[in-house]
Every structure is written in C-alpha cells, then in structure tokens.
PDB file of C-alpha atoms in Angstrom:
ATOM      1  CA  MET A  18     -10.836 -13.672  15.918  1.00  0.00           C
ATOM      2  CA  LEU A  19     -14.421 -14.569  16.767  1.00  0.00           C
ATOM      3  CA  PRO A  20     -16.685 -15.918  14.105  1.00  0.00           C
ATOM      4  CA  PRO A  21     -19.846 -14.048  13.054  1.00  0.00           C
ATOM      5  CA  PHE A  22     -22.679 -14.383  15.854  1.00  0.00           C
ATOM      6  CA  THR A  23     -26.178 -13.533  15.980  1.00  0.00           C
ATOM      7  CA  ALA A  24     -27.793 -13.528  19.541  1.00  0.00           C
ATOM      8  CA  GLN A  25     -31.079 -15.424  20.049  1.00  0.00           C
ATOM      9  CA  ARG A  26     -34.081 -13.264  19.848  1.00  0.00           C
ATOM     10  CA  GLY A  27     -35.058 -11.897  23.446  1.00  0.00           C
ATOM     11  CA  SER A  28     -31.629 -13.050  25.084  1.00  0.00           C
ATOM     12  CA  ASP A  29     -29.946 -10.425  27.266  1.00  0.00           C
ATOM     13  CA  ASP A  30     -27.156 -12.408  28.742  1.00  0.00           C
ATOM     14  CA  THR A  31     -25.251 -13.961  25.894  1.00  0.00           C
ATOM     15  CA  GLU A  32     -21.548 -14.355  26.388  1.00  0.00           C
ATOM     16  CA  LEU A  33     -18.780 -14.886  23.995  1.00  0.00           C
ATOM     17  CA  SER A  34     -15.216 -15.836  24.866  1.00  0.00           C
ATOM     18  CA  GLY A  35     -12.071 -16.287  23.048  1.00  0.00           C
ATOM     19  CA  LYS A  36      -8.367 -16.049  23.353  1.00  0.00           C
ATOM     20  CA  LEU A  37      -6.699 -12.892  22.425  1.00  0.00           C
ATOM     21  CA  VAL A  38      -3.337 -13.043  20.890  1.00  0.00           C
ATOM     22  CA  ASP A  39      -0.488 -10.491  21.641  1.00  0.00           C
ATOM     23  CA  GLY A  40      -0.600  -7.924  18.893  1.00  0.00           C
ATOM     24  CA  THR A  41       2.288  -6.245  17.313  1.00  0.00           C
ATOM     25  CA  THR A  42       2.168  -2.782  15.865  1.00  0.00           C
ATOM     26  CA  LEU A  43       2.798  -1.969  12.380  1.00  0.00           C
ATOM     27  CA  LYS A  44       3.800   1.857  12.025  1.00  0.00           C
ATOM     28  CA  LEU A  45       2.433   2.452   8.466  1.00  0.00           C
ATOM     29  CA  ARG A  46       4.058   5.548   6.759  1.00  0.00           C
ATOM     30  CA  ALA A  47       4.320   7.083   3.267  1.00  0.00           C
ATOM     31  CA  ASN A  48       5.548  10.371   1.989  1.00  0.00           C
ATOM     32  CA  ILE A  49       2.670  11.125  -0.167  1.00  0.00           C
ATOM     33  CA  ASP A  50      -1.137  11.094  -0.025  1.00  0.00           C
ATOM     34  CA  ALA A  51      -2.104   7.279   0.055  1.00  0.00           C
ATOM     35  CA  ARG A  52      -4.104   4.628   1.778  1.00  0.00           C
ATOM     36  CA  PHE A  53      -2.982   1.289   3.237  1.00  0.00           C
ATOM     37  CA  ARG A  54      -4.415  -2.065   3.356  1.00  0.00           C
ATOM     38  CA  VAL A  55      -3.079  -4.927   5.546  1.00  0.00           C
ATOM     39  CA  SER A  56      -4.152  -8.419   4.967  1.00  0.00           C
ATOM     40  CA  GLY A  57      -5.381 -10.256   8.018  1.00  0.00           C
ATOM     41  CA  ALA A  58      -6.209  -7.024   9.974  1.00  0.00           C
ATOM     42  CA  PRO A  59      -9.765  -5.983   9.339  1.00  0.00           C
ATOM     43  CA  PHE A  60      -9.530  -2.615  11.124  1.00  0.00           C
ATOM     44  CA  CYS A  61      -6.300  -1.641   8.944  1.00  0.00           C
ATOM     45  CA  GLN A  62      -8.285  -1.467   5.541  1.00  0.00           C
ATOM     46  CA  ASP A  63      -8.149   1.932   3.591  1.00  0.00           C
ATOM     47  CA  VAL A  64      -6.402   3.868   6.385  1.00  0.00           C
ATOM     48  CA  ALA A  65      -4.319   6.945   5.676  1.00  0.00           C
ATOM     49  CA  PRO A  66      -0.731   7.285   6.948  1.00  0.00           C
ATOM     50  CA  PRO A  67       0.485   7.689   9.330  1.00  0.00           C
ATOM     51  CA  PHE A  68      -1.285   5.021  10.873  1.00  0.00           C
ATOM     52  CA  ASP A  69      -0.509   2.440  13.717  1.00  0.00           C
ATOM     53  CA  CYS A  70      -2.105  -0.912  13.022  1.00  0.00           C
ATOM     54  CA  VAL A  71      -2.090  -3.987  15.471  1.00  0.00           C
ATOM     55  CA  VAL A  72      -1.791  -7.300  13.895  1.00  0.00           C
ATOM     56  CA  ALA A  73      -1.183 -10.860  15.086  1.00  0.00           C
ATOM     57  CA  PRO A  74       2.227 -12.212  14.557  1.00  0.00           C
ATOM     58  CA  GLY A  75       2.703 -14.064  11.150  1.00  0.00           C
ATOM     59  CA  GLN A  76       2.898 -13.094   7.565  1.00  0.00           C
ATOM     60  CA  HIS A  77       0.825 -10.025   6.211  1.00  0.00           C
ATOM     61  CA  THR A  78       0.728  -8.072   2.858  1.00  0.00           C
ATOM     62  CA  VAL A  79       0.762  -4.591   3.232  1.00  0.00           C
ATOM     63  CA  GLU A  80      -0.673  -2.595   0.148  1.00  0.00           C
ATOM     64  CA  LEU A  81      -0.291   1.058  -0.635  1.00  0.00           C
ATOM     65  CA  VAL A  82      -2.911   2.351  -2.804  1.00  0.00           C
ATOM     66  CA  ALA A  83      -1.928   5.779  -4.341  1.00  0.00           C
ATOM     67  CA  GLY A  84      -3.593   7.761  -7.358  1.00  0.00           C
ATOM     68  CA  GLN A  85      -2.097   6.865 -10.780  1.00  0.00           C
ATOM     69  CA  ALA A  86       0.200   4.002  -9.272  1.00  0.00           C
ATOM     70  CA  PRO A  87       0.803   0.333 -10.121  1.00  0.00           C
ATOM     71  CA  ARG A  88      -0.070  -2.248  -7.577  1.00  0.00           C
ATOM     72  CA  ILE A  89       2.573  -1.476  -4.738  1.00  0.00           C
ATOM     73  CA  SER A  90       2.729  -4.013  -1.884  1.00  0.00           C
ATOM     74  CA  ARG A  91       5.209  -5.747   0.485  1.00  0.00           C
ATOM     75  CA  THR A  92       4.971  -9.100   2.187  1.00  0.00           C
ATOM     76  CA  ILE A  93       6.272  -8.973   5.729  1.00  0.00           C
ATOM     77  CA  THR A  94       6.682 -11.380   8.606  1.00  0.00           C
ATOM     78  CA  VAL A  95       5.514  -9.952  11.813  1.00  0.00           C
ATOM     79  CA  LYS A  96       7.246 -11.278  15.110  1.00  0.00           C
ATOM     80  CA  GLN A  97       7.113  -9.714  18.527  1.00  0.00           C
ATOM     81  CA  LYS A  98       8.605  -6.468  17.957  1.00  0.00           C
ATOM     82  CA  ASP A  99       6.812  -3.415  16.633  1.00  0.00           C
ATOM     83  CA  MET A 100       7.666  -2.573  12.883  1.00  0.00           C
ATOM     84  CA  ASP A 101       8.061   0.349  10.935  1.00  0.00           C
ATOM     85  CA  VAL A 102       6.678  -0.028   7.297  1.00  0.00           C
ATOM     86  CA  LYS A 103       7.482   2.912   5.269  1.00  0.00           C
ATOM     87  CA  PHE A 104       6.923   3.461   1.497  1.00  0.00           C
ATOM     88  CA  GLU A 105       8.915   6.250  -0.264  1.00  0.00           C
ATOM     89  CA  LEU A 106       7.533   7.130  -3.482  1.00  0.00           C
ATOM     90  CA  GLY A 107       7.957   9.868  -6.223  1.00  0.00           C
ATOM     91  CA  TYR A 108       6.505  10.602  -9.594  1.00  0.00           C
ATOM     92  CA  VAL A 109       7.239  10.051 -13.279  1.00  0.00           C
ATOM     93  CA  GLU A 110       5.948  12.419 -15.727  1.00  0.00           C
ATOM     94  CA  ALA A 111       5.753  12.010 -19.560  1.00  0.00           C
ATOM     95  CA  GLY A 112       7.049  14.784 -21.972  1.00  0.00           C
ATOM     96  CA  ALA A 113       4.582  16.712 -24.339  1.00  0.00           C
ATOM     97  CA  GLY A 114       2.202  14.419 -26.123  1.00  0.00           C
ATOM     98  CA  LYS A 115       3.184  11.345 -24.252  1.00  0.00           C
ATOM     99  CA  LEU A 116       1.939   8.983 -21.413  1.00  0.00           C
ATOM    100  CA  VAL A 117       3.466   6.797 -18.960  1.00  0.00           C
ATOM    101  CA  GLN A 118       2.157   3.259 -18.799  1.00  0.00           C
ATOM    102  CA  ILE A 119       1.050   2.395 -15.216  1.00  0.00           C
ATOM    103  CA  ALA A 120      -0.271  -1.075 -15.939  1.00  0.00           C
ATOM    104  CA  PRO A 121      -1.321  -3.072 -19.126  1.00  0.00           C
ATOM    105  CA  GLY A 122      -4.133  -0.985 -20.645  1.00  0.00           C
ATOM    106  CA  SER A 123      -3.575   1.821 -18.037  1.00  0.00           C
ATOM    107  CA  SER A 124      -1.629   5.089 -18.896  1.00  0.00           C
ATOM    108  CA  ALA A 125      -1.470   8.589 -17.391  1.00  0.00           C
ATOM    109  CA  LYS A 126       0.443  11.678 -17.862  1.00  0.00           C
ATOM    110  CA  ARG A 127       1.931  11.293 -14.410  1.00  0.00           C
ATOM    111  CA  ALA A 128       2.331   8.316 -12.407  1.00  0.00           C
ATOM    112  CA  THR A 129       3.466   7.257  -9.088  1.00  0.00           C
ATOM    113  CA  PHE A 130       6.217   4.949  -8.280  1.00  0.00           C
ATOM    114  CA  GLU A 131       8.390   3.687  -5.342  1.00  0.00           C
ATOM    115  CA  VAL A 132      11.785   5.280  -5.338  1.00  0.00           C
ATOM    116  CA  GLY A 133      14.883   3.835  -6.969  1.00  0.00           C
ATOM    117  CA  ALA A 134      15.677   2.791 -10.708  1.00  0.00           C
ATOM    118  CA  ARG A 135      12.594   2.081 -12.593  1.00  0.00           C
ATOM    119  CA  ARG A 136      12.124   0.928 -16.155  1.00  0.00           C
ATOM    120  CA  VAL A 137       8.909   2.465 -17.490  1.00  0.00           C
ATOM    121  CA  THR A 138       7.137   2.248 -20.726  1.00  0.00           C
ATOM    122  CA  VAL A 139       6.220   5.537 -22.516  1.00  0.00           C
ATOM    123  CA  THR A 140       3.594   5.594 -25.107  1.00  0.00           C
ATOM    124  CA  GLY A 141       2.580   8.272 -27.667  1.00  0.00           C
ATOM    125  CA  GLY A 142       4.536  10.671 -29.811  1.00  0.00           C
ATOM    126  CA  GLU A 143       6.259   9.618 -33.098  1.00  0.00           C
ATOM    127  CA  GLU A 144       8.699   6.905 -31.643  1.00  0.00           C
ATOM    128  CA  GLY A 145       5.576   4.701 -30.271  1.00  0.00           C
ATOM    129  CA  ALA A 146       5.933   2.782 -27.157  1.00  0.00           C
ATOM    130  CA  HIS A 147       9.398   2.507 -25.870  1.00  0.00           C
ATOM    131  CA  GLN A 148      11.041   1.679 -22.364  1.00  0.00           C
ATOM    132  CA  VAL A 149      13.061   4.223 -20.474  1.00  0.00           C
ATOM    133  CA  THR A 150      15.042   3.877 -17.337  1.00  0.00           C
ATOM    134  CA  VAL A 151      14.403   6.596 -14.820  1.00  0.00           C
ATOM    135  CA  VAL A 152      15.645   7.241 -11.180  1.00  0.00           C
ATOM    136  CA  VAL A 153      12.666   8.080  -8.982  1.00  0.00           C
ATOM    137  CA  ARG A 154      13.367  10.211  -5.942  1.00  0.00           C
ATOM    138  CA  PRO A 155      11.341  10.829  -2.872  1.00  0.00           C
ATOM    139  CA  GLY A 156       8.580  13.336  -3.318  1.00  0.00           C
ATOM    140  CA  THR A 157       9.920  14.626  -6.726  1.00  0.00           C
ATOM    141  CA  THR A 158       8.952  14.342 -10.209  1.00  0.00           C
ATOM    142  CA  ALA A 159      11.155  13.020 -13.027  1.00  0.00           C
ATOM    143  CA  VAL A 160      10.365  13.720 -16.575  1.00  0.00           C
ATOM    144  CA  VAL A 161      10.753  10.994 -19.268  1.00  0.00           C
ATOM    145  CA  ASN A 162      10.532  11.187 -23.013  1.00  0.00           C
TER     146      ASN A 162
END
C-alpha cells in the first residue's frame, strides 16, 4: 500500500511506484442482512454480502455487523488460495415481557446469533435475569423464556 501523498503545486508529471502483492479473494457470505469489515483491507469496509474482497496474504479479522447482534468476528489466515468465509446466523426471541441480553448493558426482544448451541441471558419477568441454553438454527427464530 502506498503512503498518503500530495502532489506539489503545479506539477503535472508526478509518478508513484510500488510493488503490488498477489491478492487472494475472500468470498464473504451471510444468510441474513448484514455488513462485513475486513482488517487490512480498506476497500472491504461496511460491504454487504455476497461480496468478493481481495486481500494480501496474512492474518485478517473478518467482522460481521448485524442489527441486534453481539460482536461477531473471526480471525483467519489467508494464504494463496481463495477462501469462502460464510456466517450462518439465526435469531433468539424472548418470551412475553422479557428481553435477551446482547452484551452488558444492551438487551432486545429479538437478537441475532451465530448458529449452534448458545447460552443467553434472559432478563425481565418474575424470575429476574437467568441463563438459558438455546440451539440457534440458520435463518430461524428460537423463543426463550
């Protein structure tokens, strides 16, 4: 990557040179409406899936930003071969009069989580805050009480 540069006033023939590294394509995919951010890739910030992002080999953090979701990210090591980076998500909805805790100090009626078994905190109601194990399935909503 070239450092920031400002041409001299009145110059018409300024040249910059640099070495381009071979890029590898990250095929960013998600099963819900979301945005991606890839560290070390300035042209892959706040992009909607599906999106093909070309990055230099090395370690990168891929963050998925979705409404009513905790921080969801993966650290990957990119080599010479193109990579598929797919996030499968589902929803957890709290029962009547309750909320699902997304992060400390942040709760919602319905929250987005990666698929698989998740331990979530349910707040409100007569029981107060308590943890529940729920299995999140792709694109579906699981109700917790």
